[in-house]
Short mmCIF file of N, CA and C in Angstrom, two decimals:
data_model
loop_
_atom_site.label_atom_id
_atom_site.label_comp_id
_atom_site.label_asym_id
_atom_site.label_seq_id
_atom_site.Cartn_x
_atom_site.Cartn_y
_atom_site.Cartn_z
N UNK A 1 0.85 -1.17 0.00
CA UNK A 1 0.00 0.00 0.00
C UNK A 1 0.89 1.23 0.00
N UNK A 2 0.54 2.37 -0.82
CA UNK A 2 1.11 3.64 -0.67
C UNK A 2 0.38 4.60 -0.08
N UNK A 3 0.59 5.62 0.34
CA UNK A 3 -0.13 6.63 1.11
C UNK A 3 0.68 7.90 0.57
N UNK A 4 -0.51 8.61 -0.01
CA UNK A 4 0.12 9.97 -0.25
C UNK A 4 -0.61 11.10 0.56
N UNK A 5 0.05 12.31 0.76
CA UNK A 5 -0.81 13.49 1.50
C UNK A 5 -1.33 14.30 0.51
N UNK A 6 -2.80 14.73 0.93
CA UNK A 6 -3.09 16.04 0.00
C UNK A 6 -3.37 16.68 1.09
N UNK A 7 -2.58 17.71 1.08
CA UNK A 7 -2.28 18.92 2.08
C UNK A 7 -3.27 19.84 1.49
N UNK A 8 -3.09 20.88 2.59
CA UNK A 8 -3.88 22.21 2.14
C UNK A 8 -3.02 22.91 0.97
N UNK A 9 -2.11 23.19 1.25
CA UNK A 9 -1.04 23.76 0.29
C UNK A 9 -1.58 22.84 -1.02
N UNK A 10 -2.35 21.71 -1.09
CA UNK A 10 -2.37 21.54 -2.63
C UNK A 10 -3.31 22.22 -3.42
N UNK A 11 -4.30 22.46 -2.22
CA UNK A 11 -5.26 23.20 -3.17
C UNK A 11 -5.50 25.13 -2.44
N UNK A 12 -4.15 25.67 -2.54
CA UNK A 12 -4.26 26.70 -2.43
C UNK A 12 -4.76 27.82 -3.17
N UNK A 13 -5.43 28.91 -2.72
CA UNK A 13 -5.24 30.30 -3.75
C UNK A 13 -6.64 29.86 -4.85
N UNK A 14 -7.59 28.69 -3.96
CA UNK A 14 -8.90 28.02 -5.11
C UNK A 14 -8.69 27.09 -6.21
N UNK A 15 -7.72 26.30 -6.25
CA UNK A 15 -7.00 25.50 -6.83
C UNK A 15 -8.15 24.31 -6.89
N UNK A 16 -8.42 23.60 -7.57
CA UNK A 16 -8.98 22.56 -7.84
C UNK A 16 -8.04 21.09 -7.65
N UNK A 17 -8.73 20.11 -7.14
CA UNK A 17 -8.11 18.85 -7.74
C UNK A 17 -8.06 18.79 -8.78
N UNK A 18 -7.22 17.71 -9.02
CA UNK A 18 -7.28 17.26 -10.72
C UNK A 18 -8.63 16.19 -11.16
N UNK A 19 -9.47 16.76 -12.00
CA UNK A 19 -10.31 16.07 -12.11
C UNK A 19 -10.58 14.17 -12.24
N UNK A 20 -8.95 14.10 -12.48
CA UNK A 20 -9.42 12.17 -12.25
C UNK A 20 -9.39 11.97 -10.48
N UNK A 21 -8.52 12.40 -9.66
CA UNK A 21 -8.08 12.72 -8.80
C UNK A 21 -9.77 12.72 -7.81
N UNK A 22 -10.50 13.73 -8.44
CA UNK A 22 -11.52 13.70 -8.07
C UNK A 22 -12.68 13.02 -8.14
N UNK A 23 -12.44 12.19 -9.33
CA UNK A 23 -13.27 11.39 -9.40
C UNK A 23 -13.06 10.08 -8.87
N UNK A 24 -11.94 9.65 -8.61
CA UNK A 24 -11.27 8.45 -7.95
C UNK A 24 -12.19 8.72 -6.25
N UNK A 25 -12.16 9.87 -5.83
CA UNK A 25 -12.10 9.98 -4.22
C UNK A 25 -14.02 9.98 -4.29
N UNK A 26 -14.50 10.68 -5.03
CA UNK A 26 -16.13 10.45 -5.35
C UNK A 26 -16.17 8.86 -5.40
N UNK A 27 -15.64 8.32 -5.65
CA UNK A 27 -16.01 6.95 -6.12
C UNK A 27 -15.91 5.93 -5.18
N UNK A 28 -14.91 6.35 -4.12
CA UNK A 28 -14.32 5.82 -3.07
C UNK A 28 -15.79 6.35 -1.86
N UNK A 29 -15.86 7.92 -1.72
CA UNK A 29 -17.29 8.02 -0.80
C UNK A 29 -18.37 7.23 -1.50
N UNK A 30 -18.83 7.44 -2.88
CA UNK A 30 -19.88 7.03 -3.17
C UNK A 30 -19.64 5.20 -2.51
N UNK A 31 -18.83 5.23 -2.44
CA UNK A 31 -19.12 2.95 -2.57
C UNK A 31 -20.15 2.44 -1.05
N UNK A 32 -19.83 2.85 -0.41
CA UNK A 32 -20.36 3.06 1.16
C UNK A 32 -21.73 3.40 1.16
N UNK A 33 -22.60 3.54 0.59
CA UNK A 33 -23.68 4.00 0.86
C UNK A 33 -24.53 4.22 2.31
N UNK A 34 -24.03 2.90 2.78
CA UNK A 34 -24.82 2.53 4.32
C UNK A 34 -23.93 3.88 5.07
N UNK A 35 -22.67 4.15 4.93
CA UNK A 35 -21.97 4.72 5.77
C UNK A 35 -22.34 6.38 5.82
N UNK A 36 -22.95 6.61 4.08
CA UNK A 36 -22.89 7.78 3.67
C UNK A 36 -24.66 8.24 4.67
N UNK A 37 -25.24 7.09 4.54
CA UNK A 37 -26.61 7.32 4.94
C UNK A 37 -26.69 7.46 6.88
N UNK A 38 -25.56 6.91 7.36
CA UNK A 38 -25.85 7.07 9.21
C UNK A 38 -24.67 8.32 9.25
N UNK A 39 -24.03 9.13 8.51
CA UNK A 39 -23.09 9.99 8.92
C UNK A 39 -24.36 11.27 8.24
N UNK A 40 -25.00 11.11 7.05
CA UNK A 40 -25.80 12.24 6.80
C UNK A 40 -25.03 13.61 6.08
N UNK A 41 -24.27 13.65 6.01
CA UNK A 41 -23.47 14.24 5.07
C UNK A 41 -23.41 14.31 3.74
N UNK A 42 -23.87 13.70 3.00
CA UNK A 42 -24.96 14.22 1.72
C UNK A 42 -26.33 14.00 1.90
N UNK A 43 -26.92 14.77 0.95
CA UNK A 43 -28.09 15.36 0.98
C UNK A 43 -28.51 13.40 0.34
N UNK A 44 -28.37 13.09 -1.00
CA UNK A 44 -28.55 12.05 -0.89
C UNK A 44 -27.36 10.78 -1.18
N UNK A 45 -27.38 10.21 -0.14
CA UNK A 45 -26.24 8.75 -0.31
C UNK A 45 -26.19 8.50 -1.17
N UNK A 46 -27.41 7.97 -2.21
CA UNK A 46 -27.10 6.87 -3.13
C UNK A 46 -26.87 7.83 -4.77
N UNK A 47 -26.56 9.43 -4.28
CA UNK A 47 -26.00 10.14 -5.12
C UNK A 47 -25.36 11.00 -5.48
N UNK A 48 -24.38 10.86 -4.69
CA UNK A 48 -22.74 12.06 -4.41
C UNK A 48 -21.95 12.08 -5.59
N UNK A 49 -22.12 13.52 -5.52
CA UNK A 49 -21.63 14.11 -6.84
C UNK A 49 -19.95 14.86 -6.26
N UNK A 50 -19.37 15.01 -7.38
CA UNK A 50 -18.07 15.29 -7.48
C UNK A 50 -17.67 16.63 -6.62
N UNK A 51 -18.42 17.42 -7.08
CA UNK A 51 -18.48 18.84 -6.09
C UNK A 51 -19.08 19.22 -5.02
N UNK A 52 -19.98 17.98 -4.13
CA UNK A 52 -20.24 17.72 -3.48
C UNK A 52 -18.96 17.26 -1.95
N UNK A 53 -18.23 16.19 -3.02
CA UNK A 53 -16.82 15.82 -2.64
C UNK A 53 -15.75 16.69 -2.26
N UNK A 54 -15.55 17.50 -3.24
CA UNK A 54 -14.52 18.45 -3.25
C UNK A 54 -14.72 19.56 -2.46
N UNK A 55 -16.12 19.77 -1.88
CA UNK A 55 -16.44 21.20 -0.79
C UNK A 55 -16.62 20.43 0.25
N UNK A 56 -16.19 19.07 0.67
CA UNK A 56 -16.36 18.40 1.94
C UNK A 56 -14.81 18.17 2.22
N UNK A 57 -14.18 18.05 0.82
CA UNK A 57 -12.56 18.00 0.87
C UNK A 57 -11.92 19.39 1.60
N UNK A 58 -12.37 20.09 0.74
CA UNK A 58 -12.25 21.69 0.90
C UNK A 58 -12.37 21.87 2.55
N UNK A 59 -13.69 21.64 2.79
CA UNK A 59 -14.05 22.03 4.85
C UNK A 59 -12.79 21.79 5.25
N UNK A 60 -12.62 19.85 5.04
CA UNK A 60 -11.44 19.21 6.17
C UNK A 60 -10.33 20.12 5.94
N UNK A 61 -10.03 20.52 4.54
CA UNK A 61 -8.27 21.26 4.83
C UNK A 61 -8.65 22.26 5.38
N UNK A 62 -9.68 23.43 5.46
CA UNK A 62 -9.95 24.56 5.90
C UNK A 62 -9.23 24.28 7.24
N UNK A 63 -9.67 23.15 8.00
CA UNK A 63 -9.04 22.99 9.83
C UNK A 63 -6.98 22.95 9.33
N UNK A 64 -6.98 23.69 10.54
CA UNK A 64 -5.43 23.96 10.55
C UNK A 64 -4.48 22.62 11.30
N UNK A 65 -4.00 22.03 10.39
CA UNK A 65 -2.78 21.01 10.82
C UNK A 65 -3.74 19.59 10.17
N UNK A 66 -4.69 19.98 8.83
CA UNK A 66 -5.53 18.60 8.56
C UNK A 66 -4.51 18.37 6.91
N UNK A 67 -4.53 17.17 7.38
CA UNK A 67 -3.78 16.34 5.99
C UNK A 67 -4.91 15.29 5.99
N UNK A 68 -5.18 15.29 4.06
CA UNK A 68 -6.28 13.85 3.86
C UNK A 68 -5.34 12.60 3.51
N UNK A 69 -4.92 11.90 3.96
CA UNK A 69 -3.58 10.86 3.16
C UNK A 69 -5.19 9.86 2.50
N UNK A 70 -4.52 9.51 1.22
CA UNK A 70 -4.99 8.52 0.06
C UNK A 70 -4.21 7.75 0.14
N UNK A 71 -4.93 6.60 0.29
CA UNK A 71 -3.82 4.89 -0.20
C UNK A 71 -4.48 3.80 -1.43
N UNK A 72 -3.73 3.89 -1.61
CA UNK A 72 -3.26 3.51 -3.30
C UNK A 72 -2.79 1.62 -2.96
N UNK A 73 -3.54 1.17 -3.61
CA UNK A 73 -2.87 -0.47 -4.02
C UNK A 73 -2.80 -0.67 -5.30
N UNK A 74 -1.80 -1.05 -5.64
CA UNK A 74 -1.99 -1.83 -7.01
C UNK A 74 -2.54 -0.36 -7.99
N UNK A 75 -1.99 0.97 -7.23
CA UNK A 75 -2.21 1.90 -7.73
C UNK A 75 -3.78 2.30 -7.96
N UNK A 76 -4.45 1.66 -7.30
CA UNK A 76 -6.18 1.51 -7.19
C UNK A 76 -6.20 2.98 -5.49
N UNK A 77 -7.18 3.47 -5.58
CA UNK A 77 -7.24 4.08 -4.47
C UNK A 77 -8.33 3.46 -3.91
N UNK A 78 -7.75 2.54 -2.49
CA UNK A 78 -8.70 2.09 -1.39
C UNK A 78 -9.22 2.70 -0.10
N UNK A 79 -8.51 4.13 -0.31
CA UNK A 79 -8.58 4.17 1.56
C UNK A 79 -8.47 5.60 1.57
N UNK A 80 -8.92 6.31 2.16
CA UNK A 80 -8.90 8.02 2.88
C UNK A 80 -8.84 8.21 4.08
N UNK A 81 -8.09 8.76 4.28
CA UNK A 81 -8.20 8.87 5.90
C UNK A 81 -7.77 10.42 6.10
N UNK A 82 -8.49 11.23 7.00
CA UNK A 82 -8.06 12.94 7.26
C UNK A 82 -7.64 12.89 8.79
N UNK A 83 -6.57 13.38 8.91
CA UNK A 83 -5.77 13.62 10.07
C UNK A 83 -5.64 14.61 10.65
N UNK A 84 -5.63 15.27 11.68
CA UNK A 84 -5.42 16.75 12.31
C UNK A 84 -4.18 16.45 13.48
N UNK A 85 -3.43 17.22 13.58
CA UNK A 85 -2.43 17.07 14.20
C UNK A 85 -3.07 17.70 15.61
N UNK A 86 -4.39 18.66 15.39
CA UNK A 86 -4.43 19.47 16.85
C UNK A 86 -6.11 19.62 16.11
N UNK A 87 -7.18 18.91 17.27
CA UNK A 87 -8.86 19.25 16.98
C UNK A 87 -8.91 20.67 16.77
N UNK A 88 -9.74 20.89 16.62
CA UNK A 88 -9.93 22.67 16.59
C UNK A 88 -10.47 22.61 17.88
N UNK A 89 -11.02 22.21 18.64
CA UNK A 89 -11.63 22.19 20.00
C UNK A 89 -10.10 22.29 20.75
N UNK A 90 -9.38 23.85 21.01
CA UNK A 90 -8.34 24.09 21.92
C UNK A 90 -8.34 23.14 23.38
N UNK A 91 -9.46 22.67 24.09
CA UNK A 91 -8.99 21.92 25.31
C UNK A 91 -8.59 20.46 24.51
N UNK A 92 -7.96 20.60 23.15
CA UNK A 92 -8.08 18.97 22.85
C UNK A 92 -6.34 19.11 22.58
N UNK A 93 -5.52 18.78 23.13
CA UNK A 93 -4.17 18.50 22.52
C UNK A 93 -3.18 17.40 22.15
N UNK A 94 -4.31 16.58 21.66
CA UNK A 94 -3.66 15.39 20.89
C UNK A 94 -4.18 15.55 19.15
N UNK A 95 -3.46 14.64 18.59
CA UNK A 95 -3.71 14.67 17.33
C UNK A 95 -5.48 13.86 17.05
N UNK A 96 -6.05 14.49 16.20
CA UNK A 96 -7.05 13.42 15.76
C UNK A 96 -6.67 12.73 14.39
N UNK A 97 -7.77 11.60 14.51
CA UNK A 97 -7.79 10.70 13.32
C UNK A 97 -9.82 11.04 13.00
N UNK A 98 -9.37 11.95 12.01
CA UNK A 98 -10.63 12.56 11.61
C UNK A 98 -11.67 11.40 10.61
N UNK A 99 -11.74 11.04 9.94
CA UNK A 99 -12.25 10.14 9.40
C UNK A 99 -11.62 8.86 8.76
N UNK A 100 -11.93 7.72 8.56
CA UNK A 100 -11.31 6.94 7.53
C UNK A 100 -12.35 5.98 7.00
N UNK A 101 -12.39 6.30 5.57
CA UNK A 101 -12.92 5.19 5.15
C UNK A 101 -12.24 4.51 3.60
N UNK A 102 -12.63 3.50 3.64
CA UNK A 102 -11.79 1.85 2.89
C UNK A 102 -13.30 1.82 1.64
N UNK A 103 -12.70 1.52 0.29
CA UNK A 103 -13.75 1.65 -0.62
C UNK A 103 -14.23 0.07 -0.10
N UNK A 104 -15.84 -0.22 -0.47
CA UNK A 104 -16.43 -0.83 -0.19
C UNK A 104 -15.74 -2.42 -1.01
N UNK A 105 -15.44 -2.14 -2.10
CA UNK A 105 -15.09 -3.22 -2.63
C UNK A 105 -13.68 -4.21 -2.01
N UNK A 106 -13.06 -3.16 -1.24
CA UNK A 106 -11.63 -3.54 -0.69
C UNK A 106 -12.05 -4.05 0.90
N UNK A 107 -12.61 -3.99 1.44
CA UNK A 107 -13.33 -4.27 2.98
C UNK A 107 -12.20 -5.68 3.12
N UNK A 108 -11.67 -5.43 4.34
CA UNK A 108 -11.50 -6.93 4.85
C UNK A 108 -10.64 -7.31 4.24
N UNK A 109 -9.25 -6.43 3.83
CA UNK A 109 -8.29 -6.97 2.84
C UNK A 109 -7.23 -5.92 3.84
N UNK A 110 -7.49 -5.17 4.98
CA UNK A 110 -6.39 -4.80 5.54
C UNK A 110 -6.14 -3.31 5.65
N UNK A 111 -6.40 -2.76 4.46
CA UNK A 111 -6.55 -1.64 3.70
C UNK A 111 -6.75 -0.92 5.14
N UNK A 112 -7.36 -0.62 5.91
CA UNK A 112 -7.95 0.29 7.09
C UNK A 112 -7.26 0.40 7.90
N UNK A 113 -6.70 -1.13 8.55
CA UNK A 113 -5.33 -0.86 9.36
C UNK A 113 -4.24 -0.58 9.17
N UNK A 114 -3.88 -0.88 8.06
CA UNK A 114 -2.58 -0.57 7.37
C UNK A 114 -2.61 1.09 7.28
N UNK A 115 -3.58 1.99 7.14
CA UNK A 115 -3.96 3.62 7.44
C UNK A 115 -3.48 3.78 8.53
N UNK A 116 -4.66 3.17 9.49
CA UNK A 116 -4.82 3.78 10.78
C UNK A 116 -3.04 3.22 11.15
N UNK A 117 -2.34 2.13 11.05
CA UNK A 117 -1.23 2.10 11.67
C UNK A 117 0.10 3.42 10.75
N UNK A 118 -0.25 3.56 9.76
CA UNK A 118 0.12 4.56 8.97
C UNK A 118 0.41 5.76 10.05
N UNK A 119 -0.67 6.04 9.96
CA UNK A 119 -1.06 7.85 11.12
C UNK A 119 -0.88 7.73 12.08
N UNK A 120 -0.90 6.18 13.11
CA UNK A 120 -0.13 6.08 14.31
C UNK A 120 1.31 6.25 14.82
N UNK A 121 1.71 5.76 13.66
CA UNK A 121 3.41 5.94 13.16
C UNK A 121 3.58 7.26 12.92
N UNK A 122 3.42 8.11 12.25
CA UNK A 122 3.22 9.52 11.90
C UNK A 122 3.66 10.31 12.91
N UNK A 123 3.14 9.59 13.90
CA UNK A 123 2.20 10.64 15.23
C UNK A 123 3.30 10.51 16.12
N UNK A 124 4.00 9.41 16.15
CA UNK A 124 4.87 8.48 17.32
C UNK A 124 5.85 9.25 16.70
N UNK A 125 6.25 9.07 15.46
CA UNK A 125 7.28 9.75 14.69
C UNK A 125 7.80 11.24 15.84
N UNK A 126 6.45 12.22 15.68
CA UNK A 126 6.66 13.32 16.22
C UNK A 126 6.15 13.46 17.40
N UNK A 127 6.55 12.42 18.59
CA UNK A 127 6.61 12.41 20.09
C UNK A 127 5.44 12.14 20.55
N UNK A 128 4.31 12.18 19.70
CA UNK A 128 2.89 12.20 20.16
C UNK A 128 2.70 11.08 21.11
N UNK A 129 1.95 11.20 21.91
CA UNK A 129 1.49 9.89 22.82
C UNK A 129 0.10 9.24 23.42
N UNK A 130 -0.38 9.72 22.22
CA UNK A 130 -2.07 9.35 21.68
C UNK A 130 -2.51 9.95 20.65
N UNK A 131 -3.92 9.01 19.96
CA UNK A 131 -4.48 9.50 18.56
C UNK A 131 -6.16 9.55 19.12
N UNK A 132 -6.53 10.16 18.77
CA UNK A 132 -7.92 10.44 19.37
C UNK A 132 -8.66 10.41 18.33
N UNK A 133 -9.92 9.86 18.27
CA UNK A 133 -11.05 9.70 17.11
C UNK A 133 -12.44 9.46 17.90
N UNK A 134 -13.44 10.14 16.52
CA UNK A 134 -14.81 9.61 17.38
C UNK A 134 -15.94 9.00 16.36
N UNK A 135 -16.41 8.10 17.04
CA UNK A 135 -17.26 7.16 15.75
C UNK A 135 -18.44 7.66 16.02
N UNK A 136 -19.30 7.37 15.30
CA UNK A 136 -20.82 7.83 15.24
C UNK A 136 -21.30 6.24 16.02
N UNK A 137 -22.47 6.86 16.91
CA UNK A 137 -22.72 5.58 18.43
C UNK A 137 -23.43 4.74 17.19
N UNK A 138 -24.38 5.16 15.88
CA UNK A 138 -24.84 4.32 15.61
C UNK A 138 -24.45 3.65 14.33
N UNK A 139 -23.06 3.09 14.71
CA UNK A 139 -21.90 2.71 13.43
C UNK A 139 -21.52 1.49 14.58
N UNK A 140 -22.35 0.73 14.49
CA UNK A 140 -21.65 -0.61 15.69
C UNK A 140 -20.33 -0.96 14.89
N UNK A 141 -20.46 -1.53 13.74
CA UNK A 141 -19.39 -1.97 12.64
C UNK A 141 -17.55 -0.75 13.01
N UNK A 142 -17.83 0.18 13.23
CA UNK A 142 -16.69 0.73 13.43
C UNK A 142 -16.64 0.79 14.91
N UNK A 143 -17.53 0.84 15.37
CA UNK A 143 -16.81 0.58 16.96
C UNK A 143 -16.01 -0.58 17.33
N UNK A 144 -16.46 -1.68 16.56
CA UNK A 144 -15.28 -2.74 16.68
C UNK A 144 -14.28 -2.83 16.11
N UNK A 145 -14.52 -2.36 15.13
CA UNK A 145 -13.48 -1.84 14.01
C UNK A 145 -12.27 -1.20 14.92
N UNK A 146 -12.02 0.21 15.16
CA UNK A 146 -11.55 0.50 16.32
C UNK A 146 -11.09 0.04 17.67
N UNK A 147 -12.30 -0.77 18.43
CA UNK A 147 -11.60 -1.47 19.31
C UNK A 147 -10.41 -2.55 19.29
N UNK A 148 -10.74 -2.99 17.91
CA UNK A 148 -9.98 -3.88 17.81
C UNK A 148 -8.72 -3.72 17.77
N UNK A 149 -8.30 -2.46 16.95
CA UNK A 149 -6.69 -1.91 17.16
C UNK A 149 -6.40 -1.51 18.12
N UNK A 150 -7.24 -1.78 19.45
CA UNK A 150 -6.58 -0.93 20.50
C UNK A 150 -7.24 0.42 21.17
N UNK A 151 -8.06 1.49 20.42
CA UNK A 151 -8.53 2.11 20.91
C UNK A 151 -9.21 2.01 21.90
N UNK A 152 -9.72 2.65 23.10
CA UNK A 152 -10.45 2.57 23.99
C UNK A 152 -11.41 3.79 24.62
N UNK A 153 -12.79 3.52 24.64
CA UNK A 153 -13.35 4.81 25.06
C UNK A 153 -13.49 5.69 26.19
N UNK A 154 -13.18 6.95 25.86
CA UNK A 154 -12.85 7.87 26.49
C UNK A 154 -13.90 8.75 27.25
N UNK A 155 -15.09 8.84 26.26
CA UNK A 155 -16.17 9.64 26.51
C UNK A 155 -16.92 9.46 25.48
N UNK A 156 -18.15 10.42 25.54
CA UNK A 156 -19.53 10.25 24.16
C UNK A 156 -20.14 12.11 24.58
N UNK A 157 -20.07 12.63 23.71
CA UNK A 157 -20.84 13.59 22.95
C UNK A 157 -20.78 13.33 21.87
N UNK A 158 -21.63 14.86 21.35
CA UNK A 158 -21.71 15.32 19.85
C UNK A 158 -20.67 16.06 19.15
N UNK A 159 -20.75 15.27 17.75
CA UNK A 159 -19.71 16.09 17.41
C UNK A 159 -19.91 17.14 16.68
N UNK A 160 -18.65 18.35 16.65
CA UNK A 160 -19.11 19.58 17.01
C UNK A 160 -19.29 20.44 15.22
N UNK A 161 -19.33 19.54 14.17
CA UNK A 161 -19.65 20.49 13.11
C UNK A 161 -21.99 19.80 12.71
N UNK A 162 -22.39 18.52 13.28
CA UNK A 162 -23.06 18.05 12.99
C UNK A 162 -24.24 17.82 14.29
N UNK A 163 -23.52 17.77 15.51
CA UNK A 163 -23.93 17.61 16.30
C UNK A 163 -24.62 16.12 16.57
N UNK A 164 -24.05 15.04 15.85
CA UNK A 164 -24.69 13.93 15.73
C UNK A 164 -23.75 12.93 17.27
N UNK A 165 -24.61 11.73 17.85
CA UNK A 165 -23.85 11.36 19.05
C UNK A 165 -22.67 10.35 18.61
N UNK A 166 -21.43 10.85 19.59
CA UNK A 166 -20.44 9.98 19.10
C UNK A 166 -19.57 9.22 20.20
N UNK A 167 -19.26 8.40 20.03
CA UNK A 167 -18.02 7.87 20.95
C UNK A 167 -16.77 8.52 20.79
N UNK A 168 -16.02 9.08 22.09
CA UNK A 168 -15.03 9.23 21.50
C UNK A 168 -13.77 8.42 21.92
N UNK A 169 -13.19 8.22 20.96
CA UNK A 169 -11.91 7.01 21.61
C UNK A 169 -10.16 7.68 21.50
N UNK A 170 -9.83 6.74 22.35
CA UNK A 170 -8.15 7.26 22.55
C UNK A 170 -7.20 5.81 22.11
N UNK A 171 -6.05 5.38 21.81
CA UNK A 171 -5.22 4.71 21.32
C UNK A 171 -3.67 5.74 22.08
N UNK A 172 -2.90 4.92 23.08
CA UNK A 172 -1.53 5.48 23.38
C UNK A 172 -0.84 5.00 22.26
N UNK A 173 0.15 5.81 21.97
CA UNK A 173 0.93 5.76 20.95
C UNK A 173 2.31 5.63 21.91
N UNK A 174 2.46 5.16 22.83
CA UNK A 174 3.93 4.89 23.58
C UNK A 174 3.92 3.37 23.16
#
């Protein structure tokens, strides 16, 4: 698996993706439907459009210290994952692991952990000594998902651009 960053710096000054670029990552949200339908973030799941994508791309870099890393197999893009080095919520001073999701067709081939251990490494790299994330309560499938690498829960509110209820979990990175 490869992992590349698309930083803010890539799409500076109103810069567009490159339109295959964009259509690869549409294709990757669109596969999920179930996921697209309990997060609520398009208007409709079973029809996310490209610029739809790219102003949800756009939000995540808007947050300061967010990188989206893309992973690539077989030069196929399976996996997204958006990272923040620092929540925007100031009492939060660990890094988050803002979203990740694995195209539907790739499920269960690794693809997810091989990320999430990606951005754990990242993090350890630069002294960090936890990764913080929060699942939506009614995503049973990723709560185990998560537990299973280790995370453990910390607390449950809402989260703060949607207000929808979430778990939130911690993973030490020592």
């Amino acid at each position: 698996m490869i992992v590349e960053a698309l930083v803010p710096k890539a799409l500076e000054d109103g810069a567009a993706l490159p339109g295959a670029l964009l259509t690869e990552i549409t294709a990757l949200y669109a596969s999920d439907e179930g996921f697209q339908q309990l997060s609520g973030e398009f208007p409709d799941p079973s029809d996310i459009r490209p610029e739809q994508v790219a102003a949800a791309l756009a939000d995540e870099l808007a947050r300061p210290t967010a990188e989206i890393l893309l992973a690539r197999s077989e030069g196929r893009l399976v996996a997204l994952a958006v990272i923040l080095g620092r929540h925007p919520d100031p009492a939060e001073t660990e890094p988050w692991l803002g979203l990740l999701m694995v195209h539907a067709d790739e499920r269960r081939a690794g693809h997810g952990r091989r990320l999430a251990a990606y951005a754990e490494d990242r993090f350890r790299a630069e002294g960090r000594t936890g990764l913080r994330l929060a699942v939506l309560e009614n995503n049973p499938k990723a709560l185990a998902f998560w537990t299973s690498l280790g995370y453990e829960e910390t607390d449950r509110r809402p989260d703060l651009t949607h207000g929808r209820p979430c778990v939130v979990m911690r993973k030490s990175l020592r």
